[in-house]
GROMACS .gro file of C-alpha atoms in nm:
model
  454
    1UNK     CA    1  -6.682   4.061  -1.754
    2UNK     CA    2  -6.330   4.207  -1.680
    3UNK     CA    3  -6.020   3.990  -1.665
    4UNK     CA    4  -5.701   4.057  -1.398
    5UNK     CA    5  -5.389   4.082  -1.524
    6UNK     CA    6  -5.146   3.822  -1.527
    7UNK     CA    7  -4.752   3.918  -1.415
    8UNK     CA    8  -4.613   3.603  -1.467
    9UNK     CA    9  -4.570   3.584  -1.836
   10UNK     CA   10  -4.467   3.868  -2.082
   11UNK     CA   11  -4.122   4.052  -2.050
   12UNK     CA   12  -4.075   4.146  -1.695
   13UNK     CA   13  -3.941   4.529  -1.735
   14UNK     CA   14  -4.246   4.587  -1.982
   15UNK     CA   15  -4.504   4.430  -1.757
   16UNK     CA   16  -4.389   4.644  -1.418
   17UNK     CA   17  -4.386   4.956  -1.605
   18UNK     CA   18  -4.711   4.910  -1.722
   19UNK     CA   19  -4.842   4.818  -1.346
   20UNK     CA   20  -4.598   5.079  -1.213
   21UNK     CA   21  -4.716   5.409  -1.360
   22UNK     CA   22  -5.066   5.407  -1.284
   23UNK     CA   23  -5.015   5.308  -0.898
   24UNK     CA   24  -4.729   5.589  -0.903
   25UNK     CA   25  -4.983   5.860  -0.988
   26UNK     CA   26  -5.212   5.704  -0.748
   27UNK     CA   27  -4.996   5.738  -0.482
   28UNK     CA   28  -4.863   6.051  -0.551
   29UNK     CA   29  -5.194   6.184  -0.595
   30UNK     CA   30  -5.297   6.084  -0.243
   31UNK     CA   31  -5.002   6.224  -0.115
   32UNK     CA   32  -5.074   6.558  -0.293
   33UNK     CA   33  -5.413   6.576  -0.144
   34UNK     CA   34  -5.263   6.538   0.172
   35UNK     CA   35  -5.018   6.807   0.134
   36UNK     CA   36  -5.359   7.011   0.002
   37UNK     CA   37  -5.494   6.951   0.297
   38UNK     CA   38  -5.222   7.036   0.495
   39UNK     CA   39  -5.163   7.357   0.307
   40UNK     CA   40  -5.560   7.474   0.310
   41UNK     CA   41  -5.539   7.400   0.665
   42UNK     CA   42  -5.219   7.591   0.723
   43UNK     CA   43  -5.334   7.874   0.477
   44UNK     CA   44  -5.695   7.900   0.582
   45UNK     CA   45  -5.663   7.813   0.980
   46UNK     CA   46  -5.319   7.912   1.062
   47UNK     CA   47  -4.984   7.727   1.226
   48UNK     CA   48  -5.162   7.633   1.497
   49UNK     CA   49  -5.444   7.450   1.318
   50UNK     CA   50  -5.150   7.297   1.087
   51UNK     CA   51  -4.955   7.183   1.402
   52UNK     CA   52  -5.277   7.002   1.543
   53UNK     CA   53  -5.329   6.823   1.236
   54UNK     CA   54  -4.992   6.729   1.183
   55UNK     CA   55  -4.937   6.648   1.543
   56UNK     CA   56  -5.210   6.372   1.461
   57UNK     CA   57  -4.994   6.202   1.160
   58UNK     CA   58  -4.774   5.977   1.402
   59UNK     CA   59  -5.091   5.836   1.564
   60UNK     CA   60  -5.311   5.812   1.249
   61UNK     CA   61  -5.000   5.640   1.111
   62UNK     CA   62  -5.027   5.385   1.382
   63UNK     CA   63  -5.374   5.314   1.333
   64UNK     CA   64  -5.420   5.346   0.957
   65UNK     CA   65  -5.072   5.140   0.929
   66UNK     CA   66  -5.238   4.849   1.104
   67UNK     CA   67  -5.509   4.844   0.907
   68UNK     CA   68  -5.324   4.875   0.549
   69UNK     CA   69  -5.059   4.634   0.708
   70UNK     CA   70  -5.323   4.389   0.711
   71UNK     CA   71  -5.475   4.471   0.367
   72UNK     CA   72  -5.138   4.415   0.218
   73UNK     CA   73  -5.071   4.094   0.407
   74UNK     CA   74  -5.410   3.942   0.287
   75UNK     CA   75  -5.368   4.057  -0.078
   76UNK     CA   76  -5.054   3.833  -0.115
   77UNK     CA   77  -5.237   3.566  -0.032
   78UNK     CA   78  -5.501   3.654  -0.284
   79UNK     CA   79  -5.184   3.703  -0.534
   80UNK     CA   80  -5.017   3.373  -0.456
   81UNK     CA   81  -5.384   3.234  -0.552
   82UNK     CA   82  -5.427   3.390  -0.872
   83UNK     CA   83  -5.063   3.319  -0.978
   84UNK     CA   84  -5.090   2.960  -0.897
   85UNK     CA   85  -5.442   2.946  -1.082
   86UNK     CA   86  -5.640   2.810  -0.754
   87UNK     CA   87  -5.950   3.034  -0.825
   88UNK     CA   88  -6.158   2.878  -0.578
   89UNK     CA   89  -5.898   2.966  -0.285
   90UNK     CA   90  -5.890   3.339  -0.484
   91UNK     CA   91  -6.257   3.377  -0.403
   92UNK     CA   92  -6.254   3.253  -0.044
   93UNK     CA   93  -5.958   3.444   0.035
   94UNK     CA   94  -6.128   3.751  -0.081
   95UNK     CA   95  -6.433   3.708   0.103
   96UNK     CA   96  -6.252   3.633   0.439
   97UNK     CA   97  -6.009   3.935   0.399
   98UNK     CA   98  -6.362   4.140   0.367
   99UNK     CA   99  -6.509   3.993   0.667
  100UNK     CA  100  -6.209   4.014   0.885
  101UNK     CA  101  -6.149   4.353   0.748
  102UNK     CA  102  -6.483   4.498   0.851
  103UNK     CA  103  -6.476   4.346   1.202
  104UNK     CA  104  -6.121   4.496   1.229
  105UNK     CA  105  -6.232   4.845   1.141
  106UNK     CA  106  -6.480   4.855   1.406
  107UNK     CA  107  -6.269   4.770   1.667
  108UNK     CA  108  -5.980   4.991   1.585
  109UNK     CA  109  -6.243   5.243   1.543
  110UNK     CA  110  -6.403   5.236   1.874
  111UNK     CA  111  -6.060   5.181   2.060
  112UNK     CA  112  -5.900   5.499   1.860
  113UNK     CA  113  -6.196   5.728   1.982
  114UNK     CA  114  -6.177   5.614   2.337
  115UNK     CA  115  -5.816   5.648   2.376
  116UNK     CA  116  -5.720   5.960   2.162
  117UNK     CA  117  -5.721   6.207   2.459
  118UNK     CA  118  -5.504   6.016   2.674
  119UNK     CA  119  -5.250   5.924   2.392
  120UNK     CA  120  -5.228   6.277   2.291
  121UNK     CA  121  -5.174   6.378   2.646
  122UNK     CA  122  -4.870   6.108   2.654
  123UNK     CA  123  -4.737   6.265   2.361
  124UNK     CA  124  -4.706   6.628   2.526
  125UNK     CA  125  -4.928   6.789   2.299
  126UNK     CA  126  -4.943   7.176   2.342
  127UNK     CA  127  -5.278   7.290   2.511
  128UNK     CA  128  -5.294   7.540   2.227
  129UNK     CA  129  -5.345   7.271   1.944
  130UNK     CA  130  -5.518   7.014   2.185
  131UNK     CA  131  -5.890   7.092   2.126
  132UNK     CA  132  -5.809   7.091   1.730
  133UNK     CA  133  -5.628   6.761   1.761
  134UNK     CA  134  -5.907   6.579   1.929
  135UNK     CA  135  -6.179   6.731   1.720
  136UNK     CA  136  -5.977   6.645   1.377
  137UNK     CA  137  -5.897   6.290   1.531
  138UNK     CA  138  -6.267   6.187   1.641
  139UNK     CA  139  -6.397   6.263   1.280
  140UNK     CA  140  -6.079   6.082   1.128
  141UNK     CA  141  -6.135   5.772   1.348
  142UNK     CA  142  -6.493   5.777   1.322
  143UNK     CA  143  -6.473   5.718   0.959
  144UNK     CA  144  -6.206   5.434   0.967
  145UNK     CA  145  -6.437   5.192   0.812
  146UNK     CA  146  -6.432   5.392   0.498
  147UNK     CA  147  -6.033   5.415   0.478
  148UNK     CA  148  -6.003   5.044   0.523
  149UNK     CA  149  -6.251   4.950   0.270
  150UNK     CA  150  -6.029   5.124   0.008
  151UNK     CA  151  -5.692   5.004   0.124
  152UNK     CA  152  -5.837   4.664   0.108
  153UNK     CA  153  -6.020   4.707  -0.212
  154UNK     CA  154  -5.731   4.892  -0.386
  155UNK     CA  155  -5.464   4.612  -0.254
  156UNK     CA  156  -5.694   4.328  -0.392
  157UNK     CA  157  -5.705   4.498  -0.726
  158UNK     CA  158  -5.334   4.560  -0.730
  159UNK     CA  159  -5.264   4.181  -0.630
  160UNK     CA  160  -5.457   4.086  -0.944
  161UNK     CA  161  -5.234   4.300  -1.171
  162UNK     CA  162  -5.465   4.605  -1.171
  163UNK     CA  163  -5.311   4.944  -1.111
  164UNK     CA  164  -5.536   5.145  -1.315
  165UNK     CA  165  -5.874   5.137  -1.104
  166UNK     CA  166  -5.749   5.280  -0.793
  167UNK     CA  167  -5.549   5.561  -1.004
  168UNK     CA  168  -5.921   5.654  -1.156
  169UNK     CA  169  -6.059   5.639  -0.801
  170UNK     CA  170  -5.802   5.858  -0.667
  171UNK     CA  171  -5.809   6.107  -0.912
  172UNK     CA  172  -6.186   6.143  -0.856
  173UNK     CA  173  -6.166   6.155  -0.484
  174UNK     CA  174  -5.878   6.392  -0.505
  175UNK     CA  175  -6.082   6.638  -0.666
  176UNK     CA  176  -6.374   6.585  -0.421
  177UNK     CA  177  -6.158   6.604  -0.130
  178UNK     CA  178  -5.986   6.950  -0.236
  179UNK     CA  179  -6.331   7.069  -0.319
  180UNK     CA  180  -6.471   7.028  -0.012
  181UNK     CA  181  -6.167   7.123   0.185
  182UNK     CA  182  -6.217   7.455   0.031
  183UNK     CA  183  -6.594   7.468   0.071
  184UNK     CA  184  -6.598   7.373   0.448
  185UNK     CA  185  -6.294   7.582   0.567
  186UNK     CA  186  -6.328   7.891   0.350
  187UNK     CA  187  -6.707   7.914   0.281
  188UNK     CA  188  -6.855   7.698   0.591
  189UNK     CA  189  -6.597   7.808   0.838
  190UNK     CA  190  -6.589   7.488   0.995
  191UNK     CA  191  -6.216   7.445   1.112
  192UNK     CA  192  -6.025   7.123   1.132
  193UNK     CA  193  -6.301   6.907   1.149
  194UNK     CA  194  -6.379   7.031   0.748
  195UNK     CA  195  -6.066   6.863   0.643
  196UNK     CA  196  -6.156   6.578   0.851
  197UNK     CA  197  -6.492   6.521   0.661
  198UNK     CA  198  -6.350   6.607   0.317
  199UNK     CA  199  -6.090   6.317   0.367
  200UNK     CA  200  -6.363   6.062   0.482
  201UNK     CA  201  -6.594   6.162   0.205
  202UNK     CA  202  -6.337   6.121  -0.038
  203UNK     CA  203  -6.208   5.777   0.103
  204UNK     CA  204  -6.600   5.658   0.072
  205UNK     CA  205  -6.607   5.764  -0.328
  206UNK     CA  206  -6.238   5.579  -0.408
  207UNK     CA  207  -6.361   5.284  -0.225
  208UNK     CA  208  -6.691   5.260  -0.393
  209UNK     CA  209  -6.527   5.267  -0.744
  210UNK     CA  210  -6.256   5.011  -0.649
  211UNK     CA  211  -6.542   4.765  -0.545
  212UNK     CA  212  -6.736   4.832  -0.835
  213UNK     CA  213  -6.446   4.730  -1.059
  214UNK     CA  214  -6.401   4.404  -0.794
  215UNK     CA  215  -6.775   4.308  -0.893
  216UNK     CA  216  -6.688   4.296  -1.267
  217UNK     CA  217  -6.349   4.081  -1.243
  218UNK     CA  218  -6.442   3.718  -1.387
  219UNK     CA  219  -6.243   3.500  -1.146
  220UNK     CA  220  -6.403   3.683  -0.849
  221UNK     CA  221  -6.782   3.576  -0.914
  222UNK     CA  222  -6.795   3.530  -0.526
  223UNK     CA  223  -7.127   3.352  -0.367
  224UNK     CA  224  -7.256   3.289  -0.007
  225UNK     CA  225  -7.070   2.968   0.000
  226UNK     CA  226  -6.711   3.164  -0.027
  227UNK     CA  227  -6.782   3.293   0.316
  228UNK     CA  228  -6.842   2.954   0.468
  229UNK     CA  229  -6.612   2.729   0.658
  230UNK     CA  230  -6.309   2.963   0.622
  231UNK     CA  231  -6.125   2.915   0.976
  232UNK     CA  232  -5.813   2.777   0.848
  233UNK     CA  233  -5.803   3.045   0.582
  234UNK     CA  234  -5.858   3.293   0.823
  235UNK     CA  235  -5.544   3.167   1.045
  236UNK     CA  236  -5.361   3.174   0.726
  237UNK     CA  237  -5.448   3.527   0.634
  238UNK     CA  238  -5.376   3.645   1.017
  239UNK     CA  239  -5.049   3.454   0.988
  240UNK     CA  240  -4.932   3.664   0.678
  241UNK     CA  241  -5.126   3.986   0.768
  242UNK     CA  242  -5.086   4.043   1.139
  243UNK     CA  243  -4.664   4.047   1.114
  244UNK     CA  244  -4.732   4.316   0.853
  245UNK     CA  245  -4.960   4.535   1.047
  246UNK     CA  246  -4.756   4.502   1.355
  247UNK     CA  247  -4.435   4.607   1.134
  248UNK     CA  248  -4.624   4.933   1.043
  249UNK     CA  249  -4.747   5.005   1.415
  250UNK     CA  250  -4.409   4.942   1.586
  251UNK     CA  251  -4.262   5.160   1.325
  252UNK     CA  252  -4.535   5.402   1.438
  253UNK     CA  253  -4.450   5.363   1.781
  254UNK     CA  254  -4.088   5.505   1.707
  255UNK     CA  255  -4.229   5.778   1.486
  256UNK     CA  256  -4.487   5.877   1.823
  257UNK     CA  257  -4.161   5.895   2.033
  258UNK     CA  258  -3.983   6.134   1.773
  259UNK     CA  259  -4.327   6.343   1.766
  260UNK     CA  260  -4.288   6.329   2.170
  261UNK     CA  261  -3.970   6.511   2.148
  262UNK     CA  262  -4.042   6.720   1.868
  263UNK     CA  263  -4.334   6.851   2.067
  264UNK     CA  264  -4.117   6.938   2.354
  265UNK     CA  265  -3.924   7.178   2.184
  266UNK     CA  266  -4.238   7.395   2.101
  267UNK     CA  267  -4.522   7.448   1.869
  268UNK     CA  268  -4.306   7.599   1.598
  269UNK     CA  269  -4.084   7.294   1.563
  270UNK     CA  270  -4.426   7.099   1.578
  271UNK     CA  271  -4.543   7.296   1.266
  272UNK     CA  272  -4.188   7.243   1.091
  273UNK     CA  273  -4.199   6.883   1.131
  274UNK     CA  274  -4.534   6.825   1.054
  275UNK     CA  275  -4.467   6.994   0.667
  276UNK     CA  276  -4.145   6.831   0.653
  277UNK     CA  277  -4.315   6.444   0.693
  278UNK     CA  278  -4.547   6.548   0.460
  279UNK     CA  279  -4.295   6.625   0.171
  280UNK     CA  280  -4.078   6.331   0.287
  281UNK     CA  281  -4.358   6.085   0.245
  282UNK     CA  282  -4.435   6.257  -0.085
  283UNK     CA  283  -4.087   6.191  -0.207
  284UNK     CA  284  -4.076   5.845  -0.092
  285UNK     CA  285  -4.374   5.755  -0.299
  286UNK     CA  286  -4.224   5.662  -0.635
  287UNK     CA  287  -3.983   5.407  -0.450
  288UNK     CA  288  -4.288   5.309  -0.229
  289UNK     CA  289  -4.469   5.240  -0.533
  290UNK     CA  290  -4.164   5.042  -0.678
  291UNK     CA  291  -4.226   4.843  -0.366
  292UNK     CA  292  -4.603   4.772  -0.399
  293UNK     CA  293  -4.516   4.682  -0.776
  294UNK     CA  294  -4.237   4.441  -0.647
  295UNK     CA  295  -4.493   4.259  -0.387
  296UNK     CA  296  -4.769   4.190  -0.656
  297UNK     CA  297  -4.488   4.086  -0.901
  298UNK     CA  298  -4.320   3.839  -0.646
  299UNK     CA  299  -4.655   3.725  -0.512
  300UNK     CA  300  -4.785   3.585  -0.854
  301UNK     CA  301  -4.446   3.461  -0.947
  302UNK     CA  302  -4.386   3.280  -0.658
  303UNK     CA  303  -4.726   3.131  -0.643
  304UNK     CA  304  -4.664   3.015  -1.027
  305UNK     CA  305  -4.302   2.894  -0.891
  306UNK     CA  306  -4.127   3.122  -1.145
  307UNK     CA  307  -3.859   3.218  -0.901
  308UNK     CA  308  -3.588   3.361  -1.201
  309UNK     CA  309  -3.837   3.621  -1.310
  310UNK     CA  310  -3.833   3.769  -0.962
  311UNK     CA  311  -3.471   3.847  -0.992
  312UNK     CA  312  -3.561   4.043  -1.301
  313UNK     CA  313  -3.826   4.197  -1.152
  314UNK     CA  314  -3.604   4.319  -0.854
  315UNK     CA  315  -3.355   4.480  -1.096
  316UNK     CA  316  -3.646   4.672  -1.255
  317UNK     CA  317  -3.769   4.822  -0.909
  318UNK     CA  318  -3.432   4.890  -0.766
  319UNK     CA  319  -3.373   5.086  -1.105
  320UNK     CA  320  -3.672   5.294  -1.053
  321UNK     CA  321  -3.586   5.308  -0.680
  322UNK     CA  322  -3.229   5.487  -0.786
  323UNK     CA  323  -3.354   5.751  -1.024
  324UNK     CA  324  -3.644   5.830  -0.784
  325UNK     CA  325  -3.356   5.916  -0.511
  326UNK     CA  326  -3.123   6.105  -0.756
  327UNK     CA  327  -3.444   6.344  -0.840
  328UNK     CA  328  -3.602   6.358  -0.549
  329UNK     CA  329  -3.337   6.373  -0.277
  330UNK     CA  330  -3.157   6.617  -0.471
  331UNK     CA  331  -3.471   6.871  -0.448
  332UNK     CA  332  -3.471   6.784  -0.065
  333UNK     CA  333  -3.111   6.888  -0.029
  334UNK     CA  334  -3.070   7.192  -0.238
  335UNK     CA  335  -3.425   7.370  -0.200
  336UNK     CA  336  -3.562   7.298   0.162
  337UNK     CA  337  -3.654   7.650   0.222
  338UNK     CA  338  -3.894   7.652  -0.075
  339UNK     CA  339  -4.063   7.350   0.005
  340UNK     CA  340  -4.147   7.472   0.334
  341UNK     CA  341  -4.290   7.772   0.235
  342UNK     CA  342  -4.573   7.572   0.021
  343UNK     CA  343  -4.729   7.469   0.358
  344UNK     CA  344  -4.577   7.719   0.628
  345UNK     CA  345  -4.626   8.078   0.680
  346UNK     CA  346  -4.397   8.166   0.996
  347UNK     CA  347  -4.031   8.239   0.980
  348UNK     CA  348  -3.913   8.017   1.218
  349UNK     CA  349  -4.097   7.684   1.140
  350UNK     CA  350  -3.928   7.774   0.774
  351UNK     CA  351  -3.583   7.813   0.906
  352UNK     CA  352  -3.625   7.487   1.128
  353UNK     CA  353  -3.746   7.288   0.815
  354UNK     CA  354  -3.442   7.381   0.642
  355UNK     CA  355  -3.209   7.205   0.865
  356UNK     CA  356  -3.416   6.869   0.898
  357UNK     CA  357  -3.513   6.804   0.515
  358UNK     CA  358  -3.121   6.816   0.338
  359UNK     CA  359  -3.026   6.552   0.603
  360UNK     CA  360  -3.310   6.334   0.517
  361UNK     CA  361  -3.238   6.388   0.166
  362UNK     CA  362  -2.893   6.275   0.191
  363UNK     CA  363  -3.012   5.942   0.325
  364UNK     CA  364  -3.332   5.873   0.086
  365UNK     CA  365  -3.165   5.601  -0.089
  366UNK     CA  366  -3.163   5.402   0.236
  367UNK     CA  367  -3.555   5.402   0.270
  368UNK     CA  368  -3.616   5.397  -0.125
  369UNK     CA  369  -3.407   5.067  -0.152
  370UNK     CA  370  -3.592   4.969   0.184
  371UNK     CA  371  -3.915   4.981   0.023
  372UNK     CA  372  -3.822   4.729  -0.260
  373UNK     CA  373  -3.685   4.455  -0.065
  374UNK     CA  374  -3.919   4.481   0.239
  375UNK     CA  375  -4.202   4.445  -0.048
  376UNK     CA  376  -4.049   4.164  -0.184
  377UNK     CA  377  -4.001   3.974   0.147
  378UNK     CA  378  -4.355   4.013   0.187
  379UNK     CA  379  -4.441   3.881  -0.129
  380UNK     CA  380  -4.281   3.580  -0.037
  381UNK     CA  381  -4.493   3.517   0.209
  382UNK     CA  382  -4.215   3.575   0.445
  383UNK     CA  383  -4.335   3.848   0.700
  384UNK     CA  384  -4.144   3.769   0.992
  385UNK     CA  385  -3.859   3.966   0.875
  386UNK     CA  386  -4.007   4.261   0.810
  387UNK     CA  387  -4.174   4.278   1.142
  388UNK     CA  388  -3.850   4.224   1.307
  389UNK     CA  389  -3.712   4.506   1.114
  390UNK     CA  390  -3.995   4.744   1.232
  391UNK     CA  391  -3.864   4.671   1.578
  392UNK     CA  392  -3.522   4.754   1.448
  393UNK     CA  393  -3.668   5.089   1.311
  394UNK     CA  394  -3.832   5.173   1.628
  395UNK     CA  395  -3.516   5.099   1.868
  396UNK     CA  396  -3.321   5.310   1.638
  397UNK     CA  397  -3.527   5.574   1.602
  398UNK     CA  398  -3.580   5.614   2.003
  399UNK     CA  399  -3.226   5.560   2.071
  400UNK     CA  400  -3.086   5.821   1.830
  401UNK     CA  401  -3.324   6.076   1.931
  402UNK     CA  402  -3.280   6.025   2.312
  403UNK     CA  403  -2.904   6.013   2.305
  404UNK     CA  404  -2.870   6.334   2.042
  405UNK     CA  405  -3.151   6.559   2.122
  406UNK     CA  406  -2.999   6.743   2.364
  407UNK     CA  407  -2.681   6.762   2.197
  408UNK     CA  408  -2.783   6.867   1.833
  409UNK     CA  409  -3.107   6.956   1.903
  410UNK     CA  410  -3.379   6.922   1.596
  411UNK     CA  411  -3.140   6.779   1.366
  412UNK     CA  412  -3.164   6.472   1.582
  413UNK     CA  413  -3.496   6.369   1.419
  414UNK     CA  414  -3.332   6.357   1.105
  415UNK     CA  415  -3.047   6.136   1.233
  416UNK     CA  416  -3.294   5.906   1.383
  417UNK     CA  417  -3.529   5.854   1.075
  418UNK     CA  418  -3.171   5.784   0.843
  419UNK     CA  419  -3.057   5.549   1.111
  420UNK     CA  420  -3.359   5.366   1.109
  421UNK     CA  421  -3.376   5.355   0.715
  422UNK     CA  422  -3.037   5.210   0.738
  423UNK     CA  423  -3.097   4.951   0.973
  424UNK     CA  424  -3.418   4.820   0.813
  425UNK     CA  425  -3.277   4.791   0.505
  426UNK     CA  426  -2.977   4.581   0.595
  427UNK     CA  427  -3.204   4.341   0.755
  428UNK     CA  428  -3.464   4.330   0.470
  429UNK     CA  429  -3.194   4.295   0.217
  430UNK     CA  430  -3.040   3.990   0.367
  431UNK     CA  431  -3.347   3.813   0.423
  432UNK     CA  432  -3.474   3.851   0.060
  433UNK     CA  433  -3.161   3.716  -0.087
  434UNK     CA  434  -3.151   3.441   0.127
  435UNK     CA  435  -3.523   3.348   0.034
  436UNK     CA  436  -3.474   3.400  -0.324
  437UNK     CA  437  -3.156   3.171  -0.340
  438UNK     CA  438  -3.308   2.929  -0.152
  439UNK     CA  439  -3.583   2.916  -0.380
  440UNK     CA  440  -3.391   2.939  -0.700
  441UNK     CA  441  -3.177   2.628  -0.551
  442UNK     CA  442  -3.486   2.434  -0.471
  443UNK     CA  443  -3.616   2.488  -0.851
  444UNK     CA  444  -3.276   2.393  -0.983
  445UNK     CA  445  -3.275   2.042  -0.809
  446UNK     CA  446  -3.625   1.975  -0.893
  447UNK     CA  447  -3.520   2.039  -1.285
  448UNK     CA  448  -3.230   1.824  -1.250
  449UNK     CA  449  -3.434   1.548  -1.085
  450UNK     CA  450  -3.672   1.569  -1.381
  451UNK     CA  451  -3.395   1.565  -1.632
  452UNK     CA  452  -3.252   1.271  -1.481
  453UNK     CA  453  -3.569   1.067  -1.467
  454UNK     CA  454  -3.639   1.161  -1.813
   0.00000   0.00000   0.00000
């Protein structure tokens, strides 16, 4: 039987970096195969097909983000139980999380398919890309169970300190995804549904690999008894997972409003925005991964009541985010046209992307630091402020683009993103510092009482 990885003992920087790099490669590969999807669709089916798939990104973020938030929230309880060495609760938490995610996947899949057409209409989706958008969406949302299964399995593994298995899973699924993309689009001539089928099948592969690993972990010898009488645990999981899910969905609503305004400018702008969004998501990954590391590290050490280690972990993760910003922000600022040409063929979309990427590159530091502080808050089991920050992000995105779209045009979308990042960062940074200082203060008082009693 395999063992889980304890993040509560040992040198902090070594533990985090050892945990971080496999997870970084995992997340980068995920984004790379998303970009490969986009590039293959754009080059193989044309800019309209690319716009149709890209137009779905804010909607898929709404649904996938909700499910991912739940999985992340559930995994915090798993990590805290592991840190506290409460293995009975750990097993029950995993069993309950699996049950809840399965039921939620079925509901989300049905709701997404039923309301896809009217939502695309609300987003002012151009008639030229509506059919492809519907076809792609029906397939993607039809396979939602596979996506949620992978998200949950990978989140649980990371909560237990295992970042290597998701990496192996993504290597294999990326190869499968790209091969199937090329085969379906260029050989079978399937259209956008080929890209969707490739994505779903690759998610099934990655979920299966992670599930096999979970079965071998010694503290996860789950039996039928672990699924029973878990009503109070369901409530605890939802109290932690639902705010995270709502945070992602609220943020996605802000992105959908941005998409609404972009679509109103024409298909060329939709195409450019789709390409830019893929690169921003890619360039966020090093800091986003530092955030995931911060969440797992904070959760385990909070469960073990080793609060001073959390401060050390924060410094390491912020250092990672800073290096990421300096390198990747510079690429966005100085080489936007070269980035756009990777996925886009038309001259106009390339020009439009060149006005968006440098602005986001300048302000990328805000979202990089946001990932670290927000995941740290979630690791404490305090998801309310991250949810409130999601509302702030939505309000700032909508407010800025509504006020400035008619003044500065497409660039308003970039400033809307930047303002949302900065506002959310301020809220999460303040919450994290308040919570950690409170924990450290409580710990100091407890130690003082123990010394006095002795």
